[in-house]
Short mmCIF file of C-alpha atoms in Angstrom, two decimals:
data_model
loop_
_atom_site.label_atom_id
_atom_site.label_comp_id
_atom_site.label_asym_id
_atom_site.label_seq_id
_atom_site.Cartn_x
_atom_site.Cartn_y
_atom_site.Cartn_z
CA UNK A 396 98.93 150.46 8.01
CA UNK A 397 101.17 148.34 10.16
CA UNK A 398 100.09 145.41 12.34
CA UNK A 399 101.03 147.03 15.68
CA UNK A 400 98.31 149.70 15.73
CA UNK A 401 95.73 147.11 14.73
CA UNK A 402 96.71 144.87 17.65
CA UNK A 403 96.49 147.79 20.04
CA UNK A 404 93.02 148.68 18.80
CA UNK A 405 91.82 145.12 19.20
CA UNK A 406 93.23 144.90 22.74
CA UNK A 407 91.64 148.20 23.71
CA UNK A 408 88.28 147.12 22.33
CA UNK A 409 88.42 143.82 24.18
CA UNK A 410 89.35 145.53 27.44
CA UNK A 411 86.48 147.97 27.07
CA UNK A 412 84.03 145.13 26.44
CA UNK A 413 85.21 143.29 29.54
CA UNK A 414 84.90 146.44 31.64
CA UNK A 415 81.35 147.04 30.43
CA UNK A 416 80.41 143.44 31.27
CA UNK A 417 81.88 143.75 34.77
CA UNK A 418 80.00 146.99 35.41
CA UNK A 419 76.72 145.43 34.34
CA UNK A 420 77.32 142.45 36.64
CA UNK A 421 78.06 144.76 39.56
CA UNK A 422 74.89 146.71 38.96
CA UNK A 423 72.83 143.52 38.84
CA UNK A 424 74.36 142.30 42.11
CA UNK A 425 73.68 145.64 43.74
CA UNK A 426 70.03 145.47 42.77
CA UNK A 427 69.76 141.94 44.18
CA UNK A 428 71.39 142.95 47.48
CA UNK A 429 69.03 145.90 47.81
CA UNK A 430 66.04 143.66 47.17
CA UNK A 431 67.30 141.18 49.78
CA UNK A 432 67.69 143.95 52.35
CA UNK A 433 64.16 145.11 51.67
CA UNK A 434 62.80 141.56 52.03
CA UNK A 435 64.65 141.01 55.33
CA UNK A 436 63.39 144.29 56.75
CA UNK A 437 59.82 143.32 55.89
CA UNK A 438 60.12 139.88 57.49
CA UNK A 439 61.56 141.37 60.73
CA UNK A 440 58.69 143.84 60.91
CA UNK A 441 56.17 141.04 60.44
CA UNK A 442 57.83 138.96 63.18
CA UNK A 443 57.70 141.84 65.63
CA UNK A 444 54.04 142.31 64.84
CA UNK A 445 53.22 138.63 65.64
CA UNK A 446 55.09 138.52 69.02
CA UNK A 447 52.78 139.77 71.80
CA UNK A 448 54.14 142.28 74.23
CA UNK A 449 54.84 141.22 77.79
CA UNK A 450 52.01 141.99 80.12
CA UNK A 451 52.57 143.30 83.62
CA UNK A 452 52.09 140.45 86.11
CA UNK A 453 50.63 140.95 89.55
CA UNK A 454 53.29 140.11 92.17
CA UNK A 455 50.78 139.35 94.91
CA UNK A 456 48.93 136.86 92.73
CA UNK A 457 52.16 135.03 91.90
CA UNK A 458 53.17 134.80 95.55
CA UNK A 459 49.74 133.54 96.53
CA UNK A 460 49.83 130.86 93.83
CA UNK A 461 53.29 129.68 94.92
CA UNK A 462 52.23 129.54 98.58
CA UNK A 463 49.13 127.49 97.71
CA UNK A 464 51.21 125.04 95.69
CA UNK A 465 53.71 124.60 98.53
CA UNK A 466 50.93 124.05 101.07
CA UNK A 467 49.32 121.38 98.90
CA UNK A 468 52.67 119.63 98.46
CA UNK A 469 53.28 119.67 102.22
CA UNK A 470 49.86 118.25 102.99
CA UNK A 471 50.39 115.49 100.46
CA UNK A 472 53.76 114.53 102.00
CA UNK A 473 52.27 114.49 105.51
CA UNK A 474 49.44 112.25 104.37
CA UNK A 475 51.89 109.82 102.77
CA UNK A 476 54.02 109.76 105.94
CA UNK A 477 50.99 109.06 108.15
CA UNK A 478 49.91 106.23 105.90
CA UNK A 479 53.41 104.72 105.91
CA UNK A 480 53.76 104.78 109.72
CA UNK A 481 50.27 103.38 110.20
CA UNK A 482 51.14 100.45 107.94
CA UNK A 483 54.45 99.96 109.76
CA UNK A 484 52.79 99.88 113.18
CA UNK A 485 50.20 97.38 112.04
CA UNK A 486 52.94 95.17 110.57
CA UNK A 487 54.98 95.33 113.81
CA UNK A 488 51.93 94.49 115.88
CA UNK A 489 51.21 91.43 113.75
CA UNK A 490 54.84 90.24 113.90
CA UNK A 491 55.31 90.81 117.67
CA UNK A 492 55.85 87.56 119.64
CA UNK A 493 53.62 86.59 122.48
CA UNK A 494 54.52 85.66 126.07
CA UNK A 495 58.19 84.71 126.70
CA UNK A 496 59.08 85.50 123.11
CA UNK A 497 57.18 82.47 121.77
CA UNK A 498 54.14 82.20 119.62
CA UNK A 499 50.92 80.94 121.15
CA UNK A 500 51.34 77.60 119.40
CA UNK A 501 54.90 77.15 120.80
CA UNK A 502 54.18 78.09 124.42
CA UNK A 503 54.80 75.13 126.74
CA UNK A 504 53.58 74.94 130.33
CA UNK A 505 54.82 71.98 132.40
CA UNK A 506 52.35 69.66 134.03
CA UNK A 507 52.55 68.01 137.43
CA UNK A 508 53.40 64.66 135.88
CA UNK A 509 56.48 66.15 134.18
CA UNK A 510 58.20 66.50 137.58
CA UNK A 511 57.94 62.79 138.39
CA UNK A 512 61.39 61.20 138.81
CA UNK A 513 63.29 64.42 139.51
CA UNK A 514 65.42 64.58 142.66
CA UNK A 515 64.72 67.36 145.14
CA UNK A 516 67.20 70.20 145.35
CA UNK A 517 69.37 70.06 148.46
CA UNK A 518 69.98 73.16 150.53
CA UNK A 519 73.50 74.60 150.98
CA UNK A 520 73.65 73.49 154.61
CA UNK A 521 72.95 69.86 153.81
CA UNK A 522 76.61 69.10 153.09
CA UNK A 523 77.67 70.60 156.42
CA UNK A 524 75.10 68.50 158.26
CA UNK A 525 76.34 65.40 156.44
CA UNK A 526 79.94 65.89 157.67
CA UNK A 527 79.03 67.22 161.11
CA UNK A 528 80.51 64.16 162.82
CA UNK A 529 84.01 64.58 161.33
CA UNK A 530 87.02 65.40 163.49
CA UNK A 531 88.40 68.99 163.52
CA UNK A 532 91.48 67.89 161.54
CA UNK A 533 89.35 66.28 158.85
CA UNK A 534 87.06 69.32 158.70
CA UNK A 535 90.09 71.62 158.32
CA UNK A 536 91.45 69.38 155.57
CA UNK A 537 88.11 69.56 153.79
CA UNK A 538 88.16 73.36 153.97
CA UNK A 539 91.67 73.43 152.50
CA UNK A 540 90.57 71.38 149.51
CA UNK A 541 89.79 73.47 146.38
CA UNK A 542 86.43 71.77 145.96
CA UNK A 543 85.21 73.05 149.33
CA UNK A 544 82.95 76.16 149.21
CA UNK A 545 85.01 77.84 151.96
CA UNK A 546 88.35 77.29 150.19
CA UNK A 547 90.50 80.43 150.00
CA UNK A 548 93.79 80.24 148.07
CA UNK A 549 96.84 81.40 149.97
CA UNK A 550 98.33 84.52 148.46
CA UNK A 551 102.04 84.25 147.81
CA UNK A 552 104.18 86.98 149.36
CA UNK A 553 105.24 89.68 146.94
CA UNK A 554 108.90 90.58 147.02
CA UNK A 555 109.69 94.14 146.08
CA UNK A 556 112.97 93.88 144.18
CA UNK A 557 113.32 97.64 143.92
CA UNK A 558 113.18 98.25 147.66
CA UNK A 559 115.51 95.35 148.36
CA UNK A 560 118.03 96.65 145.81
CA UNK A 561 117.93 100.17 147.25
CA UNK A 562 118.42 98.77 150.76
CA UNK A 563 121.41 96.71 149.59
CA UNK A 564 122.97 99.77 147.95
CA UNK A 565 122.50 101.83 151.10
CA UNK A 566 124.09 99.08 153.20
CA UNK A 567 127.10 98.83 150.87
CA UNK A 568 127.55 102.61 150.93
CA UNK A 569 127.19 102.84 154.71
CA UNK A 570 129.70 100.05 155.38
CA UNK A 571 132.08 101.26 152.63
CA UNK A 572 132.45 97.70 151.41
CA UNK A 573 135.36 97.38 149.03
CA UNK A 574 134.89 96.43 145.40
CA UNK A 575 136.86 93.26 144.63
CA UNK A 576 136.01 92.39 141.02
CA UNK A 577 134.51 93.97 137.90
CA UNK A 578 133.30 91.86 134.98
CA UNK A 579 132.26 93.88 131.92
CA UNK A 580 129.64 92.18 129.79
CA UNK A 581 129.91 91.60 126.04
CA UNK A 582 128.77 94.52 123.88
CA UNK A 583 127.69 96.47 126.95
CA UNK A 584 124.79 94.18 127.79
CA UNK A 585 125.47 93.43 131.47
CA UNK A 586 128.18 94.44 133.94
CA UNK A 587 128.82 92.52 137.17
CA UNK A 588 130.36 94.14 140.27
CA UNK A 589 131.48 91.91 143.15
CA UNK A 590 132.08 93.29 146.66
CA UNK A 591 134.15 91.96 149.54
CA UNK A 592 131.13 90.76 151.55
CA UNK A 593 129.92 88.61 148.66
CA UNK A 594 127.29 91.02 147.36
CA UNK A 595 126.98 91.01 143.58
CA UNK A 596 125.46 93.85 141.58
CA UNK A 597 124.28 93.14 138.05
CA UNK A 598 123.71 96.31 136.02
CA UNK A 599 122.09 96.64 132.62
CA UNK A 600 122.81 98.16 130.22
CA UNK A 601 126.51 97.97 130.89
CA UNK A 602 128.90 100.88 130.57
CA UNK A 603 132.14 99.46 129.26
CA UNK A 604 134.27 102.57 129.81
CA UNK A 605 133.27 102.85 133.47
CA UNK A 606 133.73 99.12 134.08
CA UNK A 607 137.20 99.16 132.52
CA UNK A 608 138.15 102.20 134.60
CA UNK A 609 137.17 100.48 137.85
CA UNK A 610 138.91 97.26 136.74
CA UNK A 611 142.09 99.23 136.01
CA UNK A 612 141.90 100.79 139.48
CA UNK A 613 141.67 97.32 141.04
CA UNK A 614 144.64 96.14 139.01
CA UNK A 615 146.59 99.21 140.16
CA UNK A 616 146.03 98.23 143.80
CA UNK A 617 143.36 100.80 144.59
CA UNK A 618 140.25 99.84 146.52
CA UNK A 619 137.12 101.44 145.01
CA UNK A 620 134.01 101.41 147.15
CA UNK A 621 130.43 102.55 146.76
CA UNK A 622 129.69 106.04 148.03
CA UNK A 623 125.95 105.92 147.41
CA UNK A 624 123.16 104.66 145.23
CA UNK A 625 119.54 105.55 144.65
CA UNK A 626 116.62 104.75 142.39
CA UNK A 627 115.23 107.62 140.28
CA UNK A 628 112.22 107.16 137.98
CA UNK A 629 112.83 103.44 137.64
CA UNK A 630 116.58 103.85 137.00
CA UNK A 631 119.54 103.65 139.37
CA UNK A 632 122.45 106.00 139.97
CA UNK A 633 125.63 104.68 141.58
CA UNK A 634 128.68 106.63 142.73
CA UNK A 635 132.01 104.88 143.28
CA UNK A 636 135.04 106.37 144.97
CA UNK A 637 138.11 105.52 142.91
CA UNK A 638 141.17 107.08 144.52
CA UNK A 639 140.85 110.84 144.31
CA UNK A 640 138.09 110.68 141.69
CA UNK A 641 134.46 109.67 141.72
CA UNK A 642 132.92 107.44 139.08
CA UNK A 643 129.23 107.77 138.28
CA UNK A 644 127.11 105.03 136.75
CA UNK A 645 123.53 105.26 135.46
CA UNK A 646 121.74 101.94 134.88
CA UNK A 647 118.20 101.08 133.85
CA UNK A 648 118.12 98.00 136.06
CA UNK A 649 120.22 96.82 139.00
CA UNK A 650 119.88 93.42 140.67
CA UNK A 651 121.56 92.86 144.02
CA UNK A 652 122.25 89.26 145.04
CA UNK A 653 123.73 88.21 148.37
#
């Protein structure tokens, strides 16, 4: 008998033994799992038996109990509030000052002897009676002095520059006064226009293109003159006649000097 069949027999026997052992282990595990399932089912049944079933509660009783609890809480809060305000009022009454904002111990009432040595108060007419013998010029001088009760400061006259400027523009336009000189300001800050009667118009901000155009007309022998000018919303509009064309200028401020 050769060695190969013997090896096969041994391998087959070993495999069969291993299979039998595995089957026995599986059967043992199955029994244990079944026992565990049975134990768990019994414990769940016992737990359900110990838990009492929910009883049906009366809705009206619950509402009544809640209302009573809320009423008691409200009464307690009101009682605490009354006690607090009563204590606060008593504290304020004890801390309140007496007559004239002073405590009774600090109140001072003057006596008759405290007025000894004080000069009597003079009436307003006493000063007038004292200087009743002065001359009219001296009395007028006293009234002009700032220390006199009847002194009234003289109000300085207010000059309306806007109305004066508008009047000067209207006069220049009505008389058709010729423009004799134009002086453009640096960087368009201020332009000066001089007329034949000596009137000078200072305009700001300057308009360099318009000023150069009028200056070129003067150099060419033309005689520009003012057609009209008016003040609109704080600004001024001027219209010059330059040959066959009209030149318009809009300035924020115009000052007319004679």
